[in-house]
Structure formats: C-alpha cells, structure tokens
Short mmCIF file of C-alpha atoms and ligand atoms in Angstrom, two decimals:
data_model
loop_
_atom_site.label_atom_id
_atom_site.label_comp_id
_atom_site.label_asym_id
_atom_site.label_seq_id
_atom_site.Cartn_x
_atom_site.Cartn_y
_atom_site.Cartn_z
CA UNK A 1011 -79.79 77.39 -77.21
CA UNK A 1012 -82.48 74.45 -75.29
CA UNK A 1013 -82.09 71.63 -74.65
CA UNK A 1014 -84.18 70.57 -72.06
CA UNK A 1015 -87.64 69.01 -73.34
CA UNK A 1016 -90.84 70.21 -72.67
CA UNK A 1017 -92.48 67.44 -73.03
CA UNK A 1018 -91.30 66.60 -69.45
CA UNK A 1019 -92.84 69.54 -67.50
CA UNK A 1020 -95.74 67.87 -65.12
CA UNK A 1021 -98.75 69.93 -63.72
CA UNK A 1022 -100.46 68.45 -60.55
CA UNK A 1023 -104.37 68.29 -60.56
CA UNK A 1024 -106.39 69.21 -57.70
CA UNK A 1025 -107.34 65.72 -57.48
CA UNK A 1026 -103.67 65.04 -57.02
CA UNK A 1027 -102.36 63.01 -60.06
CA UNK A 1028 -100.16 64.33 -62.12
CA UNK A 1029 -99.85 64.84 -66.52
CA UNK A 1030 -98.21 66.08 -68.82
CA UNK A 1031 -98.03 69.86 -69.27
CA UNK A 1032 -98.01 69.58 -73.48
CA UNK A 1033 -100.37 67.07 -75.10
CA UNK A 1034 -100.60 66.22 -78.65
CA UNK A 1035 -104.02 67.40 -80.37
CA UNK A 1036 -106.40 65.49 -82.44
CA UNK A 1037 -108.33 67.51 -83.71
CA UNK A 1038 -107.79 67.29 -87.76
CA UNK A 1039 -109.90 68.06 -90.93
CA UNK A 1040 -111.36 64.43 -92.90
CA UNK A 1041 -108.89 64.46 -95.21
CA UNK A 1042 -105.44 64.11 -92.49
CA UNK A 1043 -107.31 61.66 -90.83
CA UNK A 1044 -105.39 58.31 -91.95
CA UNK A 1045 -102.32 60.40 -90.75
CA UNK A 1046 -103.73 60.11 -86.91
CA UNK A 1047 -102.41 56.41 -86.53
CA UNK A 1048 -98.92 57.76 -87.64
CA UNK A 1049 -98.34 61.02 -85.78
CA UNK A 1050 -99.68 59.44 -82.10
CA UNK A 1051 -96.35 56.91 -83.12
CA UNK A 1052 -94.17 59.20 -83.91
CA UNK A 1053 -95.23 61.43 -81.34
CA UNK A 1054 -94.81 59.21 -78.68
CA UNK A 1055 -91.63 58.18 -80.00
CA UNK A 1056 -90.93 61.61 -80.18
CA UNK A 1057 -91.68 62.10 -76.49
CA UNK A 1058 -95.37 62.94 -76.17
CA UNK A 1059 -97.11 61.50 -72.96
CA UNK A 1060 -100.47 63.06 -73.33
CA UNK A 1061 -102.67 62.66 -75.80
CA UNK A 1062 -106.22 64.87 -75.98
CA UNK A 1063 -109.22 63.43 -78.54
CA UNK A 1064 -112.43 64.07 -78.46
CA UNK A 1065 -116.02 62.04 -79.75
CA UNK A 1066 -116.77 64.19 -82.29
CA UNK A 1067 -113.29 64.01 -84.05
CA UNK A 1068 -113.87 61.02 -85.32
CA UNK A 1069 -110.01 59.84 -85.06
CA UNK A 1070 -110.03 58.17 -81.76
CA UNK A 1071 -109.77 54.42 -84.03
CA UNK A 1072 -106.85 55.79 -85.33
CA UNK A 1073 -105.19 56.63 -82.41
CA UNK A 1074 -106.74 53.57 -80.66
CA UNK A 1075 -104.84 51.91 -83.79
CA UNK A 1076 -101.24 53.58 -83.18
CA UNK A 1077 -101.28 52.88 -79.21
CA UNK A 1078 -102.27 49.37 -80.00
CA UNK A 1079 -99.13 49.00 -81.95
CA UNK A 1080 -96.88 50.91 -79.14
CA UNK A 1081 -97.89 48.38 -76.55
CA UNK A 1082 -96.95 45.52 -78.76
CA UNK A 1083 -93.84 47.04 -79.39
CA UNK A 1084 -93.31 47.70 -75.83
CA UNK A 1085 -92.32 51.34 -76.86
CA UNK A 1086 -95.23 53.19 -73.74
CA UNK A 1087 -97.22 50.93 -71.45
CA UNK A 1088 -100.89 52.38 -71.21
CA UNK A 1089 -100.24 53.65 -67.80
CA UNK A 1090 -97.49 55.79 -69.45
CA UNK A 1091 -99.90 57.17 -70.64
CA UNK A 1092 -102.56 60.44 -69.64
CA UNK A 1093 -105.15 60.31 -72.56
CA UNK A 1094 -107.96 62.87 -72.83
CA UNK A 1095 -111.14 62.23 -74.32
CA UNK A 1096 -114.39 64.53 -74.37
CA UNK A 1097 -118.36 63.97 -74.61
CA UNK A 1098 -119.82 66.51 -77.49
CA UNK A 1099 -123.74 68.53 -76.44
CA UNK A 1100 -125.54 65.63 -78.18
CA UNK A 1101 -124.54 63.24 -75.84
CA UNK A 1102 -125.27 65.53 -72.89
CA UNK A 1103 -127.94 63.62 -71.25
CA UNK A 1104 -126.20 60.16 -71.57
CA UNK A 1105 -122.12 61.06 -71.31
CA UNK A 1106 -121.78 57.34 -69.80
CA UNK A 1107 -122.38 56.48 -73.93
CA UNK A 1108 -120.03 58.61 -75.87
CA UNK A 1109 -117.24 57.87 -72.40
CA UNK A 1110 -117.39 53.44 -73.76
CA UNK A 1111 -117.43 54.46 -77.16
CA UNK A 1112 -114.65 56.25 -76.89
CA UNK A 1113 -113.43 53.88 -74.47
CA UNK A 1114 -114.48 51.65 -77.71
CA UNK A 1115 -112.61 53.28 -80.48
CA UNK A 1116 -109.55 53.97 -78.32
CA UNK A 1117 -109.13 50.22 -77.12
CA UNK A 1118 -108.22 50.69 -73.99
CA UNK A 1119 -110.29 50.63 -71.00
CA UNK A 1120 -109.68 54.17 -68.97
CA UNK A 1121 -109.59 57.48 -68.95
CA UNK A 1122 -107.29 59.77 -67.43
CA UNK A 1123 -109.30 62.85 -67.97
CA UNK A 1124 -112.78 62.99 -69.32
CA UNK A 1125 -113.84 66.58 -70.72
CA UNK A 1126 -117.26 68.28 -71.54
CA UNK A 1127 -117.00 69.58 -74.68
CA UNK A 1128 -119.23 72.59 -74.33
CA UNK A 1129 -121.26 73.98 -71.44
CA UNK A 1130 -124.16 73.10 -74.13
CA UNK A 1131 -127.07 70.57 -74.67
CA UNK A 1132 -127.77 69.39 -78.91
CA UNK A 1133 -130.50 67.47 -80.18
CA UNK A 1134 -130.27 64.05 -81.48
CA UNK A 1135 -132.27 62.03 -84.23
CA UNK A 1136 -134.11 58.88 -83.99
CA UNK A 1137 -131.19 56.58 -83.90
CA UNK A 1138 -129.32 58.54 -81.25
CA UNK A 1139 -127.63 60.86 -84.13
CA UNK A 1140 -126.26 64.58 -83.96
CA UNK A 1141 -129.32 66.40 -85.40
CA UNK A 1142 -128.57 68.91 -87.83
CA UNK A 1143 -130.13 71.51 -89.90
CA UNK A 1144 -129.11 72.81 -92.52
CA UNK A 1145 -125.81 71.67 -91.34
CA UNK A 1146 -126.10 72.89 -88.24
CA UNK A 1147 -126.56 71.61 -84.50
CA UNK A 1148 -130.06 72.31 -82.93
CA UNK A 1149 -130.13 73.36 -79.22
CA UNK A 1150 -131.79 70.72 -76.84
CA UNK A 1151 -134.01 72.81 -73.85
CA UNK A 1152 -131.37 70.53 -71.76
CA UNK A 1153 -129.69 71.91 -68.70
CA UNK A 1154 -125.90 71.92 -69.63
CA UNK A 1155 -124.83 71.53 -65.69
CA UNK A 1156 -126.61 67.86 -66.58
CA UNK A 1157 -123.74 66.84 -67.97
CA UNK A 1158 -121.49 67.79 -65.51
CA UNK A 1159 -123.33 66.08 -63.07
CA UNK A 1160 -123.44 62.89 -64.35
CA UNK A 1161 -119.49 62.74 -64.95
CA UNK A 1162 -119.49 63.57 -61.27
CA UNK A 1163 -121.60 60.64 -60.67
CA UNK A 1164 -119.72 58.72 -63.62
CA UNK A 1165 -116.28 59.19 -61.90
CA UNK A 1166 -117.38 58.69 -58.40
CA UNK A 1167 -119.12 55.12 -59.50
CA UNK A 1168 -115.87 53.84 -61.18
CA UNK A 1169 -112.86 55.73 -60.91
CA UNK A 1170 -110.21 52.86 -62.08
CA UNK A 1171 -112.07 53.70 -65.66
CA UNK A 1172 -112.84 57.93 -65.53
CA UNK A 1173 -109.51 59.32 -63.59
CA UNK A 1174 -110.38 63.04 -63.72
CA UNK A 1175 -113.35 65.07 -64.51
CA UNK A 1176 -112.55 68.32 -66.49
CA UNK A 1177 -114.60 71.07 -69.22
CA UNK A 1178 -113.84 73.30 -71.80
CA UNK A 1179 -114.95 76.44 -73.34
CA UNK A 1180 -116.23 77.32 -70.24
CA UNK A 1181 -116.08 80.87 -69.43
CA UNK A 1182 -116.06 82.74 -65.94
CA UNK A 1183 -119.90 83.13 -65.09
CA UNK A 1184 -120.00 79.96 -66.58
CA UNK A 1185 -117.39 78.12 -64.03
CA UNK A 1186 -118.84 80.59 -61.41
CA UNK A 1187 -122.42 78.51 -61.95
CA UNK A 1188 -120.95 75.37 -61.60
CA UNK A 1189 -118.85 75.99 -58.30
CA UNK A 1190 -121.56 77.13 -56.17
CA UNK A 1191 -124.32 74.22 -57.80
CA UNK A 1192 -121.44 71.55 -57.64
CA UNK A 1193 -118.93 69.96 -55.61
CA UNK A 1194 -116.32 68.44 -57.49
CA UNK A 1195 -113.78 71.32 -59.24
CA UNK A 1196 -112.95 70.41 -62.62
CA UNK A 1197 -109.30 69.35 -62.64
CA UNK A 1198 -108.88 71.33 -66.23
CA UNK A 1199 -110.68 73.76 -67.91
CA UNK A 1200 -110.00 73.55 -72.11
CA UNK A 1201 -110.69 76.18 -73.52
CA UNK A 1202 -109.08 79.02 -77.13
CA UNK A 1203 -105.92 80.36 -75.58
CA UNK A 1204 -102.29 81.86 -77.07
CA UNK A 1205 -100.90 85.03 -77.51
CA UNK A 1206 -103.47 86.19 -79.21
CA UNK A 1207 -105.84 85.65 -76.80
CA UNK A 1208 -104.82 85.30 -74.19
CA UNK A 1209 -108.01 84.94 -71.31
CA UNK A 1210 -105.77 86.80 -68.61
CA UNK A 1211 -109.19 87.00 -66.40
CA UNK A 1212 -110.38 83.45 -67.13
CA UNK A 1213 -106.60 82.19 -66.76
CA UNK A 1214 -106.49 84.69 -63.17
CA UNK A 1215 -110.17 82.64 -61.97
CA UNK A 1216 -109.36 79.36 -62.68
CA UNK A 1217 -105.94 79.35 -60.93
CA UNK A 1218 -107.42 81.05 -57.99
CA UNK A 1219 -110.09 77.92 -57.80
CA UNK A 1220 -107.22 74.98 -58.86
CA UNK A 1221 -108.48 74.01 -61.93
CA UNK A 1222 -105.28 74.24 -64.39
CA UNK A 1223 -106.20 75.99 -67.88
CA UNK A 1224 -105.70 73.58 -71.05
CA UNK A 1225 -104.74 76.19 -74.31
CA UNK A 1226 -106.16 74.64 -77.16
CA UNK A 1227 -105.53 76.09 -80.71
CA UNK A 1228 -102.56 76.97 -78.96
CA UNK A 1229 -101.34 78.33 -82.96
CA UNK A 1230 -103.84 79.53 -84.02
CA UNK A 1231 -104.71 76.63 -85.43
CA UNK A 1232 -104.95 75.34 -88.97
CA UNK A 1233 -101.58 76.69 -91.16
CA UNK A 1234 -100.72 78.15 -87.26
CA UNK A 1235 -101.05 81.52 -88.54
CA UNK A 1236 -99.41 83.11 -84.78
CA UNK A 1237 -95.80 81.69 -86.09
CA UNK A 1238 -95.85 85.19 -87.86
CA UNK A 1239 -96.62 86.81 -84.94
CA UNK A 1240 -93.59 89.44 -84.70
CA UNK A 1241 -93.12 88.81 -81.57
CA UNK A 1242 -92.80 85.16 -81.28
CA UNK A 1243 -89.95 85.09 -83.94
CA UNK A 1244 -88.28 87.68 -81.49
CA UNK A 1245 -88.45 85.46 -78.80
CA UNK A 1246 -87.34 82.10 -81.29
CA UNK A 1247 -84.58 83.98 -82.43
CA UNK A 1248 -82.96 84.80 -79.34
CA UNK A 1249 -83.40 80.95 -77.74
CA UNK A 1250 -82.57 79.79 -80.58
CA UNK A 1251 -85.97 77.23 -81.19
CA UNK A 1252 -88.77 77.50 -83.29
CA UNK A 1253 -91.56 79.69 -83.83
CA UNK A 1254 -94.14 76.76 -82.19
CA UNK A 1255 -91.75 76.37 -79.42
CA UNK A 1256 -92.22 79.83 -78.46
CA UNK A 1257 -96.30 79.10 -78.34
CA UNK A 1258 -96.43 76.04 -76.40
CA UNK A 1259 -93.58 77.07 -74.21
CA UNK A 1260 -96.13 80.17 -73.57
CA UNK A 1261 -98.06 77.52 -71.69
CA UNK A 1262 -96.00 74.63 -69.82
CA UNK A 1263 -94.14 78.00 -68.79
CA UNK A 1264 -96.96 79.44 -67.25
CA UNK A 1265 -98.69 76.49 -65.17
CA UNK A 1266 -100.73 75.76 -68.07
CA UNK A 1267 -101.28 72.49 -70.39
CA UNK A 1268 -101.38 72.99 -73.99
CA UNK A 1269 -102.95 70.95 -76.79
CA UNK A 1270 -101.22 71.24 -79.83
CA UNK A 1271 -102.27 69.69 -83.12
CA UNK A 1272 -99.71 68.15 -86.09
CA UNK A 1273 -99.61 65.21 -88.35
CA UNK A 1274 -96.29 66.20 -89.16
CA UNK A 1275 -94.47 62.90 -88.01
CA UNK A 1276 -90.94 63.40 -88.96
CA UNK A 1277 -91.38 66.76 -86.99
CA UNK A 1278 -93.43 65.05 -83.83
CA UNK A 1279 -90.46 62.60 -83.90
CA UNK A 1280 -88.18 65.29 -82.77
CA UNK A 1281 -90.33 66.18 -79.66
CA UNK A 1282 -90.07 69.60 -78.29
CA UNK A 1283 -87.74 72.11 -76.63
CA UNK A 1284 -87.85 73.92 -73.27
CA UNK A 1285 -88.05 77.65 -73.45
CA UNK A 1286 -87.25 79.48 -70.05
CA UNK A 1287 -89.31 82.37 -70.97
CA UNK A 1288 -88.70 84.95 -68.54
CA UNK A 1289 -91.96 86.50 -66.53
CA UNK A 1290 -91.73 89.73 -68.79
CA UNK A 1291 -91.58 87.87 -71.57
CA UNK A 1292 -95.12 86.09 -70.74
CA UNK A 1293 -96.43 88.89 -69.73
CA UNK A 1294 -95.01 90.60 -73.13
CA UNK A 1295 -97.00 87.19 -75.17
CA UNK A 1296 -100.21 88.39 -72.80
CA UNK A 1297 -99.76 92.30 -73.74
CA UNK A 1298 -100.00 91.09 -77.59
CA UNK A 1299 -103.66 89.55 -77.57
CA UNK A 1300 -104.84 92.53 -75.01
CA UNK A 1301 -103.81 94.74 -77.80
CA UNK A 1302 -105.12 92.91 -80.79
CA UNK A 1303 -107.41 89.60 -79.35
CA UNK A 1304 -108.04 87.31 -82.10
CA UNK A 1305 -110.16 83.97 -81.57
CA UNK A 1306 -109.54 81.20 -84.31
CA UNK A 1307 -111.92 79.37 -82.73
CA UNK A 1308 -115.81 80.47 -82.82
CA UNK A 1309 -118.78 78.31 -84.48
CA UNK A 1310 -121.88 79.96 -84.63
CA UNK A 1311 -123.07 77.44 -81.13
CA UNK A 1312 -120.37 79.58 -79.37
CA UNK A 1313 -122.59 82.82 -79.42
CA UNK A 1314 -125.05 81.09 -77.01
CA UNK A 1315 -121.96 80.52 -74.38
CA UNK A 1316 -121.25 84.23 -74.98
CA UNK A 1317 -118.41 84.34 -77.96
CA UNK A 1318 -117.53 87.30 -79.53
CA UNK A 1319 -116.91 86.49 -82.68
CA UNK A 1320 -113.82 88.15 -84.24
CA UNK A 1321 -113.00 85.56 -86.95
CA UNK A 1322 -115.67 83.74 -88.46
CA UNK A 1323 -113.92 82.95 -91.45
CA UNK A 1324 -112.10 80.02 -89.55
CA UNK A 1325 -113.78 78.31 -87.72
CA UNK A 1326 -114.36 74.78 -86.96
P1 LIG B 715 -103.01 73.99 -83.58
O1 LIG B 715 -103.05 75.87 -83.37
O2 LIG B 715 -101.93 73.17 -82.83
O3 LIG B 715 -102.36 74.34 -84.95
C1 LIG B 715 -102.58 73.34 -85.83
C2 LIG B 715 -101.76 73.44 -86.95
O4 LIG B 715 -101.03 73.99 -86.86
C3 LIG B 715 -101.92 72.61 -87.96
O5 LIG B 715 -101.93 72.76 -89.19
C4 LIG B 715 -100.45 71.92 -88.39
O6 LIG B 715 -99.63 71.52 -89.38
C5 LIG B 715 -100.09 72.91 -87.68
N1 LIG B 715 -98.08 72.82 -86.93
C6 LIG B 715 -98.07 72.32 -85.70
N2 LIG B 715 -96.80 72.31 -85.50
C7 LIG B 715 -96.33 73.08 -86.34
C8 LIG B 715 -95.04 72.90 -85.82
N3 LIG B 715 -94.09 72.83 -86.04
N4 LIG B 715 -94.82 74.30 -87.42
C9 LIG B 715 -95.32 74.57 -88.55
N5 LIG B 715 -96.56 74.12 -88.15
C10 LIG B 715 -97.28 73.73 -87.31
O7 LIG B 715 -104.46 73.70 -84.16
P2 LIG B 715 -106.25 73.48 -83.09
O8 LIG B 715 -106.70 74.04 -83.72
O9 LIG B 715 -105.80 71.66 -83.30
O10 LIG B 715 -105.49 73.00 -81.74
C11 LIG B 715 -104.76 72.24 -81.39
C12 LIG B 715 -105.71 70.76 -80.75
O11 LIG B 715 -106.96 71.67 -79.43
C13 LIG B 715 -106.62 69.93 -81.23
O12 LIG B 715 -105.88 69.06 -82.48
C14 LIG B 715 -108.22 69.77 -80.48
O13 LIG B 715 -107.66 68.09 -80.02
C15 LIG B 715 -107.70 70.74 -79.05
N6 LIG B 715 -109.06 71.60 -79.41
C16 LIG B 715 -109.59 71.55 -78.85
C17 LIG B 715 -111.31 72.77 -78.53
C18 LIG B 715 -112.10 72.07 -77.90
O14 LIG B 715 -113.53 72.28 -78.52
N7 LIG B 715 -112.40 71.47 -76.67
C19 LIG B 715 -111.17 73.19 -80.22
C20 LIG B 715 -110.41 72.91 -80.58
C21 LIG B 715 -109.46 72.58 -80.78
P3 LIG B 715 -98.97 70.24 -89.35
O15 LIG B 715 -100.75 69.24 -88.86
O16 LIG B 715 -98.72 70.16 -90.78
O17 LIG B 715 -98.25 69.72 -88.59
#
C-alpha cells in the first residue's frame, strides 16, 4: 500500500530550475472545455503544481479563470506553480505573438516553460489565422529550426518572462540537427510515451544530452485504453493502487515528466499515489511496447516528422 504522493516528486531541468514531474494535461475535446476550469482548481487543491497547456488547445482561458480564483482564494501563489504552454507551427516565424496571446489568456505574466509544439511550419491566412485546406493544416516552406532559434533569442532577452524553453514531438534525427546547429539544449522534449510506445532509444539519447523526456498521452489518450493492459492491472493489484497510478509512476519513477489529462474533478482532488516500481518492473513495462508497439496520436502532418501510422482512427 502506497501513501506517498507522486505529485511531490521534482526533477531538475538542465538550466537548474526544479519542476514537479507530473503535470495536469489540458488538451480536451471541445465539448469538455467548460470542465477545464473546475478540473484545474480541483487538481491544484489535490496537490498538482504543474500545468501543461498549448496555444492550440483553446483551454488557456479556462485555465486562466481557475488560476485567478486559486490566487484570490489564497490556495497557491503564482510562484508555487510550474506552467507550460506551446507554440503551434502556424506561429513558427513569430513565437513571441503566440507566447503573448497565451500569457493574456492565462492571465499571468510569465511562463515556466515554452515548448515548440511540433518541428513543422504551417501557413497562415491573410488574417493571421491557421490556413486550412480540406480541414488540414497547409505546410509552409520555412525551416522548423527557425522557431527554436527565435525561442532562444526570446528567452535570452527576457528570462523572467520565459524561464525555460523546450521542444515537443522531436525524434532523434530532429534533436541531432538541433544540437548541431544551435547552442541551447532544450530542457524537455515532450512526446507520446507509455508502455505501448516506450521510445527507448529517444529516452536514452535525450538523457545522454540532459534533456528530460516528457510523456504525453500517458494513459493512451481519450478513453484511457492503457488502463486495461494486463501488466498494468497486475502491478496495480500488487501495489494496491489504480492502473492510472501505475501508468503515471512509470514516468516519474524513471526520471521523466508525464502530463496525464483529466476533467474528473472528484478524482483529481484525491491526488496521486507514488508507486515504488522496481527496475525490473519498469523494464517489463518498456518490453510491453517493444513487443506490441502502438501510437495513439498520429495526425496526418506527423508523417513529415517520420511517424509511423499505427492507429489512424484515434488521432487528434
Ligand atoms: P491521456 O493519455 O492523459 O488520457 C486522457 C483520458 O484518460 C481521458 O479520457 C480521461 O478521462 C482519462 N483518465 C484520466 N485519468 C483517469 C483515471 N484515473 N481513470 C480512468 N480514466 C482516466 O490523454 P491526452 O492525449 O490528453 O494526453 C495528456 C496530455 O498530454 C494532453 O492533455 C496534453 O496536455 C498533452 N499532449 C501533448 C501533445 C503534444 O503534441 N505535445 C499531444 C497530445 C497530448 P477523464 O477526463 O474523464 O478523467
């Protein structure tokens, strides 16, 4: 039986800043957006101190409303929280605009971490809005590394406004190019990662270069299909915790971040137990995905980053 909270585990970024390993994920299907405010409030009251959002999620305003109330009620101060947002590829050439919009929606004056959302560039229309063709983003002919270079400049110019910078959805060849052509190592690379997609090579490469890997979709995304994996159920029974706690501790016990998402306020308010998974158990969880790999988040534009299409019907 575990009584410790996994939410108090912190990791040190390569710039010396400490951050809680477990973030509350805030991507949600549109119909759930109004629930995000209460979810954030419940999560913070339940001990979550790290929030993961993005310009493109359209949930920053709800998070901002929750933060305003949490600050007013004296539950936490801004400096008690670690807040991450991301720059969508339509802002590839002007990440400052994206960051300013995110800050305004969130109602805060600095970000703990800004991630380049994808190593891609998308076109905008005449009004500066994402250009869509048949409902799909249109690739621009710019270089995705421009965004990273601009983030470096912005962070150097005002490190109080942007405390750390990182990337997302970078594979090993993309990280190799970034490390060769720029002189700032991302603090984090946020990618899909769970026992059905353990990303062993990417995790190893990142660790060797001081980059913390952050797991998105740690439960397998909408509907949390990974809760049903037999190995996860067996470990949950052994430690008398929930399958979700096993899936999340798989990362925090391995020196990684994880951003599980939920709008279930009742569950979030209960916090999250720490599960002392052994080295052999962590290896067995990796082995599950080495033997039966499955990716849940695989939008069509991911093809150009070299992603395999294992599960096209479940994309967002
Ligand atoms: P997750 O893998 O976190 O799964 C979310 C689903 O799990 C929801 O349906 C949720 O339902 C359910 N769930 C959560 N906790 C439990 C529990 N204890 N028991 C049963 N069901 C549970 O999904 P996401 O794909 O959203 O990934 C998480 C976060 O990662 C995103 O919200 C976002 O912040 C980030 N992300 C980043 C991406 C990137 O490109 N950088 C891409 C995708 C995600 P309920 O709400 O009812 O609890």
